[in-house]
Structures are given as structure tokens and as C-alpha cells.
Amino acid sequence: MTINKPLSRPDEKPLPLREDEADTHYLGQFIPLHYHHNMLKDENRMSNFRAAIEHVVFEGAKVLELGGGTGVLSCLAANKASKVWCVEFNPDLVAESRRFLPLNPDGHKVEVIHADAFEYLPPEPVDVVICEMIHVAMLREKQIAVIEAFKQRYVQRFGGKLPVFIPDAIIMAVQPLQQSYDFFGFHAPIIQFQRPQDLQPGSIELAPPAVYSMLDMAKPTSLEIEWHGNFVLTQDGTVNALRFITKNILALLQEQASTIDWLIEYLVLPLAEPVEGKKGDVLQVSFRYMAGGSIRSLENSMRVTINKTPV
Ligand SMILES: C[S@@+](CC[C@H](N)C(=O)[O-])C[C@H]1O[C@@H](n2cnc3c(N)ncnc32)[C@H](O)[C@@H]1O
């Protein structure tokens, strides 16, 4: 028997953006300074970027960083690079990175440039491009659009051979959950982020994750992300949320046939219309969004249907 549940949030229009959100969307992302402290002390992020940069950047390399923030990744690259151009458009961060870099031994090799990464090109070809404008599911931040625009401008100016990108590729997956939305007796089906390394007692995984997109930074990449796929439920439950998983392949270690990865926080989005399922039922899931788009745009596009196994 097929039970076609109504679509999640049918035809609902996204709410108009508040002015500060509109700015954020227009500019890419003005991440406030205090949030950079969280990024600097994030062991998972920093240790993997450091390992990838050590592996990819060779002695004397020329490096470009798009979206340099505090300058930390540029500074790591400057350990071996002879020159790093670090592009940042937020004036607060331009000032702060110019304050921090001279406090570090290799900081003098980093030139901070106050410019828009959508427009800037280095004065000469580079060996490596670092770009960390990464949000889960590639939403909100403009990584994909920035890299696409960069590749076109770069090839026009310098010819065919592209630099190596950090990250090299991005793998995205989705997983159906039965998610607890009880907060001290208050029911609130609300967006949430989960640290992959933490136990998630409120989340019951109703099927293993399915990969819905693999983006190779060296190849032309579309901003449109669309997926229709099926899950076979591995246990009974109420599918009331989708978990979005994003793994960044920061560097390929060809000799060891392995990779340096950065698995970022999961994004869990509630379904407007939960569906009941039993073990063995087929759950059909679809969604569609633009890389760099809002979380709400993905949430509004999520559709789930359940195909019951015959009794
Ligand atoms: C997630 S932070 C990463 C900062 C730094 N690379 C690090 O790893 O700590 C992204 C940075 O990109 C900057 N950014 C976003 N869009 C940009 C653009 N179009 N041009 C230049 N910088 C941009 C933001 O201001 C922010 O500092």
C-alpha cells in the first residue's frame, strides 16, 4: 500500500528577510569577530586544516586564501610558502588579521588584502588556494560560488592549469531521524546542530545516511543541489527530521590512499509533516536548494513520502 502524505510545508513562501539577514545573504557572510574565537579553538577544524596545509603546501609555494578571517590558515600556509595573499572583505577582520599576523613567526609572508573574494585575483599564478567559507550542506556561506567565480577569472588571466584547492572536495549526505523535540516538557520542533563526536540520545537513526552530492572543487560545480532518493527504514519510528551531514575532504594523500577530512556539525531540520514508518518501509525523500542559500530554503523544499511494506 502507498500512503502519500501531504508535502512538507506545501508551497509555503519563505518569510521576508530581516535587513541584517539580507546583508548577510548579499555579502556572503559577515561572521562577527567573537565567532572567530570559536573557530580558532575548534580542535576538529584546526587540526585537520593544519594537517592538510602541511601536506599540500610545499616549500616556496605561492598561496591564496579566500576569506582569511583572523589569518590563521594563511599563517599556517606561510610556514612553507614563500608568499600568501589573504583576501578578506570584513574590515574588522582585515584590521584584526593585520594585528595578529606580525605576532607570529611567518606572519610577515602573509599580505592581507581588503577585497571581495568574488573579484580578487592574485598578481601571479598560485599553487594552492585555501577557502573556508563552509557551512553544513554548503548553505549560507558562498564557498561554491566564490570558487566557481575564481576558477573562471583565474583561467582567463593565467591559462589552463588550476591550483590545488583546500578543501579538495565536499561530500554531503542525508539521514532520516526520529528526533526528540521535548525541552523540559515544552515541545518545539526546532532546527539544531549536533557535534558528530557527541552521543545524540535524542536522535534515533531510522536508516543509514545516503550521499546526495559530491563536489570536486577542481571541476565545474553547479550551485543547484537537488536530490530524490529512497531509504529502507531499519526500525519502526516517526520520521520527523532530516539530518544533513557534510564531510570536507581537505586533502588527498595519494601515497597512503587516504584523505584528511573535516566532518562539520550536523544540521538537523524538522519535517513539517512527520510520517510513521515500520522497519522495511521505503521512505522517499527529496529536497532542492542553492549552495549559499538559506537554511529555510532547504527546509521549505523537504518532501517525504512513505511506501508501506505489504502486511
Ligand atoms: C568561516 S570564516 C573562516 C576564516 C578563516 N579562514 C579561518 O579559517 O579561521 C570565512 C571568512 O570569509 C570571509 N568572507 C566571506 N565572504 C567573503 C568574500 N566575498 N570576500 C572576502 N571574504 C569573505 C568572512 O568575512 C570570514 O572572515
Short mmCIF file of C-alpha atoms and ligand atoms in Angstrom, two decimals:
data_model
loop_
_atom_site.label_atom_id
_atom_site.label_comp_id
_atom_site.label_asym_id
_atom_site.label_seq_id
_atom_site.Cartn_x
_atom_site.Cartn_y
_atom_site.Cartn_z
CA MET A 1 0.00 0.00 0.00
CA THR A 2 1.26 3.50 -0.73
CA ILE A 3 0.34 6.27 1.63
CA ASN A 4 1.05 9.63 0.09
CA LYS A 5 1.46 12.08 2.90
CA PRO A 6 0.93 15.74 2.14
CA LEU A 7 4.09 17.57 1.20
CA SER A 8 6.06 19.22 3.94
CA ARG A 9 5.28 22.93 4.07
CA PRO A 10 3.37 22.87 0.77
CA ASP A 11 4.14 25.88 -1.42
CA GLU A 12 4.97 27.94 1.61
CA LYS A 13 6.84 31.08 0.71
CA PRO A 14 9.95 31.88 2.75
CA LEU A 15 9.48 34.72 5.18
CA PRO A 16 10.90 38.05 4.02
CA LEU A 17 14.43 38.52 5.25
CA ARG A 18 15.20 40.96 8.01
CA GLU A 19 17.62 43.66 6.96
CA ASP A 20 20.64 42.20 8.78
CA GLU A 21 19.96 38.80 7.24
CA ALA A 22 19.62 40.41 3.83
CA ASP A 23 23.08 41.92 4.26
CA THR A 24 24.46 38.57 5.26
CA HIS A 25 22.99 36.95 2.19
CA TYR A 26 24.19 39.67 -0.10
CA LEU A 27 27.73 39.76 1.22
CA GLY A 28 28.29 36.06 1.74
CA GLN A 29 28.78 36.14 5.45
CA PHE A 30 29.89 38.80 7.87
CA ILE A 31 30.88 36.49 10.68
CA PRO A 32 31.29 38.59 13.83
CA LEU A 33 34.73 38.71 15.42
CA HIS A 34 33.79 36.79 18.57
CA TYR A 35 32.76 33.81 16.45
CA HIS A 36 36.30 33.65 15.05
CA HIS A 37 37.43 32.77 18.56
CA ASN A 38 35.23 29.66 18.36
CA MET A 39 36.80 28.79 15.02
CA LEU A 40 40.33 29.29 16.33
CA LYS A 41 39.79 26.96 19.29
CA ASP A 42 37.88 24.30 17.35
CA GLU A 43 40.28 21.37 17.60
CA ASN A 44 38.48 19.30 14.95
CA ARG A 45 38.63 22.14 12.41
CA MET A 46 42.10 23.44 13.19
CA SER A 47 44.00 20.16 13.45
CA ASN A 48 42.63 18.88 10.15
CA PHE A 49 43.29 22.14 8.32
CA ARG A 50 46.80 22.24 9.74
CA ALA A 51 47.48 18.67 8.58
CA ALA A 52 46.05 19.38 5.11
CA ILE A 53 48.02 22.61 4.70
CA GLU A 54 51.23 20.89 5.83
CA HIS A 55 50.62 18.16 3.29
CA VAL A 56 49.62 20.30 0.30
CA VAL A 57 51.72 23.46 0.63
CA PHE A 58 55.32 22.82 -0.42
CA GLU A 59 58.48 24.83 0.30
CA GLY A 60 58.41 28.09 -1.66
CA ALA A 61 54.78 27.69 -2.81
CA LYS A 62 52.59 30.68 -3.65
CA VAL A 63 49.25 30.53 -1.83
CA LEU A 64 45.99 32.43 -1.99
CA GLU A 65 43.43 32.35 0.79
CA LEU A 66 39.89 33.49 0.04
CA GLY A 67 38.07 34.62 3.19
CA GLY A 68 41.07 34.81 5.51
CA GLY A 69 39.33 35.94 8.74
CA THR A 70 41.93 36.17 11.50
CA GLY A 71 44.61 35.00 9.03
CA VAL A 72 45.20 31.73 10.85
CA LEU A 73 45.13 29.41 7.82
CA SER A 74 47.26 31.81 5.78
CA CYS A 75 49.77 31.85 8.61
CA LEU A 76 49.89 28.04 8.69
CA ALA A 77 50.47 28.06 4.93
CA ALA A 78 53.24 30.67 5.35
CA ASN A 79 55.22 28.10 7.32
CA LYS A 80 56.41 26.68 3.97
CA ALA A 81 55.03 29.11 1.38
CA SER A 82 57.18 31.97 0.17
CA LYS A 83 54.14 34.26 -0.21
CA VAL A 84 50.48 34.16 0.84
CA TRP A 85 47.77 36.56 -0.35
CA CYS A 86 44.98 36.58 2.24
CA VAL A 87 41.75 38.14 0.98
CA GLU A 88 39.11 39.32 3.44
CA PHE A 89 36.20 41.72 2.93
CA ASN A 90 35.15 42.34 6.52
CA PRO A 91 37.08 45.47 7.61
CA ASP A 92 37.10 44.35 11.28
CA LEU A 93 38.81 41.11 10.31
CA VAL A 94 41.21 42.88 7.96
CA ALA A 95 42.32 45.04 10.89
CA GLU A 96 42.49 42.12 13.33
CA SER A 97 44.45 39.84 10.98
CA ARG A 98 46.91 42.67 10.34
CA ARG A 99 47.30 42.94 14.13
CA PHE A 100 47.71 39.17 14.71
CA LEU A 101 49.98 38.18 11.83
CA PRO A 102 53.07 40.15 12.94
CA LEU A 103 52.80 38.36 16.30
CA ASN A 104 53.58 35.07 14.51
CA PRO A 105 56.95 33.96 13.09
CA ASP A 106 55.77 33.51 9.49
CA GLY A 107 53.19 36.30 9.55
CA HIS A 108 55.43 38.64 7.53
CA LYS A 109 54.96 36.37 4.49
CA VAL A 110 51.19 36.98 4.51
CA GLU A 111 49.78 40.02 2.74
CA VAL A 112 46.24 40.81 3.89
CA ILE A 113 44.16 42.26 1.09
CA HIS A 114 40.90 44.05 1.79
CA ALA A 115 38.85 42.87 -1.16
CA ASP A 116 35.86 40.80 -2.23
CA ALA A 117 36.84 37.19 -2.97
CA PHE A 118 34.36 37.29 -5.87
CA GLU A 119 36.58 39.84 -7.59
CA TYR A 120 40.16 39.49 -6.41
CA LEU A 121 42.89 37.77 -8.42
CA PRO A 122 46.48 37.46 -7.20
CA PRO A 123 49.18 39.30 -9.21
CA GLU A 124 50.72 35.99 -10.33
CA PRO A 125 49.68 32.31 -10.58
CA VAL A 126 49.38 30.42 -7.28
CA ASP A 127 50.00 26.78 -6.38
CA VAL A 128 47.35 26.43 -3.68
CA VAL A 129 44.02 28.11 -2.89
CA ILE A 130 42.60 27.79 0.61
CA CYS A 131 38.96 28.68 1.14
CA GLU A 132 36.98 28.02 4.30
CA MET A 133 33.59 29.62 3.77
CA ILE A 134 31.94 26.38 4.74
CA HIS A 135 28.59 25.83 6.36
CA VAL A 136 26.86 22.48 6.72
CA ALA A 137 25.14 21.43 3.46
CA MET A 138 27.07 24.33 1.83
CA LEU A 139 24.24 26.66 2.86
CA ARG A 140 24.62 30.33 3.83
CA GLU A 141 28.31 30.81 3.06
CA LYS A 142 29.38 31.33 -0.54
CA GLN A 143 32.19 28.78 -0.89
CA ILE A 144 30.92 27.16 -4.07
CA ALA A 145 30.05 30.42 -5.82
CA VAL A 146 33.35 32.03 -4.78
CA ILE A 147 35.41 29.06 -6.06
CA GLU A 148 33.45 28.86 -9.32
CA ALA A 149 33.90 32.57 -9.97
CA PHE A 150 37.57 32.34 -9.03
CA LYS A 151 38.26 29.45 -11.45
CA GLN A 152 36.77 31.33 -14.38
CA ARG A 153 38.68 34.53 -13.69
CA TYR A 154 41.89 32.64 -12.95
CA VAL A 155 41.86 30.61 -16.16
CA GLN A 156 41.10 33.74 -18.19
CA ARG A 157 44.05 35.59 -16.64
CA PHE A 158 46.62 32.82 -16.23
CA GLY A 159 45.58 30.00 -18.57
CA GLY A 160 44.65 26.35 -18.07
CA LYS A 161 46.33 24.85 -15.00
CA LEU A 162 44.32 25.37 -11.83
CA PRO A 163 45.90 25.47 -8.37
CA VAL A 164 45.20 22.74 -5.81
CA PHE A 165 42.21 23.60 -3.62
CA ILE A 166 41.86 23.11 0.14
CA PRO A 167 39.27 21.65 0.57
CA ASP A 168 39.66 19.42 -2.45
CA ALA A 169 36.13 18.00 -2.40
CA ILE A 170 32.94 18.01 -0.37
CA ILE A 171 30.68 15.04 0.32
CA MET A 172 27.14 15.60 1.57
CA ALA A 173 24.72 13.04 2.96
CA VAL A 174 21.23 12.96 4.45
CA GLN A 175 19.69 10.66 7.06
CA PRO A 176 16.12 10.26 8.34
CA LEU A 177 15.70 10.62 12.11
CA GLN A 178 13.17 10.30 14.82
CA GLN A 179 14.23 13.37 16.76
CA SER A 180 13.11 14.30 20.26
CA TYR A 181 11.80 17.84 20.39
CA ASP A 182 10.86 17.83 24.05
CA PHE A 183 12.55 20.56 26.05
CA PHE A 184 11.63 20.21 29.74
CA GLY A 185 8.06 19.39 28.72
CA PHE A 186 7.94 22.07 26.03
CA HIS A 187 7.50 20.69 22.51
CA ALA A 188 9.47 22.66 19.93
CA PRO A 189 10.39 21.07 16.57
CA ILE A 190 13.33 23.36 16.02
CA ILE A 191 16.44 23.46 13.83
CA GLN A 192 19.51 22.13 15.62
CA PHE A 193 23.19 21.49 15.15
CA GLN A 194 24.89 18.39 16.54
CA ARG A 195 28.58 17.75 17.09
CA PRO A 196 29.40 14.49 15.27
CA GLN A 197 31.69 13.38 18.11
CA ASP A 198 28.88 13.66 20.72
CA LEU A 199 26.36 10.97 21.59
CA GLN A 200 22.89 12.09 20.49
CA PRO A 201 20.43 10.43 22.86
CA GLY A 202 17.52 12.43 21.39
CA SER A 203 18.12 11.20 17.83
CA ILE A 204 17.07 7.76 16.63
CA GLU A 205 18.62 6.93 13.25
CA LEU A 206 15.92 5.28 11.16
CA ALA A 207 18.22 4.40 8.23
CA PRO A 208 21.91 4.82 7.38
CA PRO A 209 22.89 8.11 5.69
CA ALA A 210 22.75 8.37 1.88
CA VAL A 211 25.21 10.53 -0.07
CA TYR A 212 23.32 13.13 -2.11
CA SER A 213 26.16 15.24 -3.51
CA MET A 214 29.90 15.05 -4.16
CA LEU A 215 31.55 18.29 -5.21
CA ASP A 216 35.03 18.27 -6.72
CA MET A 217 36.48 21.77 -6.39
CA ALA A 218 38.69 21.33 -9.48
CA LYS A 219 35.67 20.60 -11.73
CA PRO A 220 32.84 22.91 -12.77
CA THR A 221 30.28 22.78 -9.97
CA SER A 222 26.63 23.75 -10.14
CA LEU A 223 25.14 25.84 -7.35
CA GLU A 224 21.87 23.93 -7.68
CA ILE A 225 21.63 20.93 -5.42
CA GLU A 226 18.66 18.62 -5.90
CA TRP A 227 18.08 15.09 -4.65
CA HIS A 228 15.36 12.45 -4.83
CA GLY A 229 16.19 9.21 -3.07
CA ASN A 230 14.89 6.26 -1.09
CA PHE A 231 15.72 4.83 2.31
CA VAL A 232 14.68 1.43 3.63
CA LEU A 233 13.81 2.00 7.29
CA THR A 234 15.88 -0.17 9.61
CA GLN A 235 13.43 0.18 12.50
CA ASP A 236 9.93 1.38 13.35
CA GLY A 237 9.59 5.06 14.12
CA THR A 238 8.27 8.50 13.32
CA VAL A 239 10.35 10.21 10.66
CA ASN A 240 10.16 13.79 11.89
CA ALA A 241 13.56 15.20 10.90
CA LEU A 242 16.34 15.00 8.35
CA ARG A 243 19.96 15.16 9.40
CA PHE A 244 22.37 16.80 6.92
CA ILE A 245 25.97 15.63 7.08
CA THR A 246 28.88 17.43 5.40
CA LYS A 247 32.37 15.99 5.15
CA ASN A 248 35.10 18.15 3.66
CA ILE A 249 37.93 16.28 2.02
CA LEU A 250 40.63 18.80 2.84
CA ALA A 251 43.46 16.93 1.14
CA LEU A 252 44.10 13.71 -0.77
CA LEU A 253 47.02 11.63 0.49
CA GLN A 254 47.68 9.70 -2.69
CA GLU A 255 50.69 7.75 -1.36
CA GLN A 256 48.67 6.45 1.58
CA ALA A 257 45.46 6.14 -0.47
CA SER A 258 43.69 8.17 2.18
CA THR A 259 42.36 11.65 2.90
CA ILE A 260 42.46 14.39 5.55
CA ASP A 261 38.84 15.12 6.37
CA TRP A 262 36.88 17.65 8.33
CA LEU A 263 33.44 16.46 9.34
CA ILE A 264 31.49 19.53 10.39
CA GLU A 265 28.48 19.79 12.68
CA TYR A 266 25.35 18.00 11.58
CA LEU A 267 22.32 20.09 10.74
CA VAL A 268 19.01 18.55 11.83
CA LEU A 269 15.89 20.07 10.30
CA PRO A 270 12.37 19.20 11.47
CA LEU A 271 9.82 17.97 8.94
CA ALA A 272 6.61 19.98 8.90
CA GLU A 273 4.60 16.76 8.43
CA PRO A 274 6.21 13.76 10.17
CA VAL A 275 5.43 10.27 8.77
CA GLU A 276 5.09 6.99 10.64
CA GLY A 277 7.14 4.10 9.31
CA LYS A 278 7.88 0.48 10.06
CA LYS A 279 11.07 -1.48 9.57
CA GLY A 280 11.34 -2.36 5.84
CA ASP A 281 9.13 0.52 4.64
CA VAL A 282 10.58 2.66 1.86
CA LEU A 283 10.91 6.34 2.67
CA GLN A 284 11.10 8.64 -0.34
CA VAL A 285 12.90 11.90 0.31
CA SER A 286 13.50 14.90 -1.89
CA PHE A 287 14.83 18.42 -1.46
CA ARG A 288 16.32 21.18 -3.53
CA TYR A 289 18.36 24.26 -2.69
CA MET A 290 21.11 26.54 -3.90
CA ALA A 291 24.62 26.34 -2.44
CA GLY A 292 24.97 29.54 -0.41
CA GLY A 293 21.18 29.74 0.08
CA SER A 294 19.33 29.99 3.36
CA ILE A 295 18.66 27.11 5.71
CA ARG A 296 14.97 27.98 5.40
CA SER A 297 15.07 27.42 1.64
CA LEU A 298 16.26 23.83 2.17
CA GLU A 299 13.76 23.26 4.97
CA ASN A 300 10.89 24.50 2.82
CA SER A 301 11.83 22.18 -0.03
CA MET A 302 11.99 18.96 2.05
CA ARG A 303 9.41 16.36 0.99
CA VAL A 304 8.91 12.89 2.47
CA THR A 305 6.57 10.07 1.50
CA ILE A 306 6.35 6.57 2.90
CA ASN A 307 5.68 3.36 0.92
CA LYS A 308 4.35 0.81 3.36
CA THR A 309 5.53 -2.79 3.01
CA PRO A 310 2.52 -5.05 2.34
CA VAL A 311 1.28 -6.80 5.53
C1 LIG B 1 34.31 30.76 8.10
S1 LIG B 1 35.31 32.20 8.11
C2 LIG B 1 36.92 31.48 8.02
C3 LIG B 1 38.01 32.43 8.39
C4 LIG B 1 39.42 31.85 8.35
N1 LIG B 1 39.76 31.41 7.00
C5 LIG B 1 39.59 30.71 9.29
O1 LIG B 1 39.67 29.57 8.83
O2 LIG B 1 39.57 30.94 10.51
C6 LIG B 1 35.02 32.85 6.48
C7 LIG B 1 35.63 34.21 6.26
O3 LIG B 1 35.38 34.57 4.91
C8 LIG B 1 35.08 35.96 4.85
N2 LIG B 1 34.33 36.20 3.61
C9 LIG B 1 33.09 35.75 3.32
N3 LIG B 1 32.75 36.15 2.07
C10 LIG B 1 33.80 36.84 1.58
C11 LIG B 1 34.05 37.50 0.34
N4 LIG B 1 33.13 37.52 -0.63
N5 LIG B 1 35.24 38.11 0.17
C12 LIG B 1 36.18 38.09 1.15
N6 LIG B 1 35.98 37.49 2.34
C13 LIG B 1 34.83 36.87 2.56
C14 LIG B 1 34.31 36.22 6.13
O4 LIG B 1 34.30 37.59 6.48
C15 LIG B 1 35.07 35.33 7.11
O5 LIG B 1 36.11 36.04 7.74
#
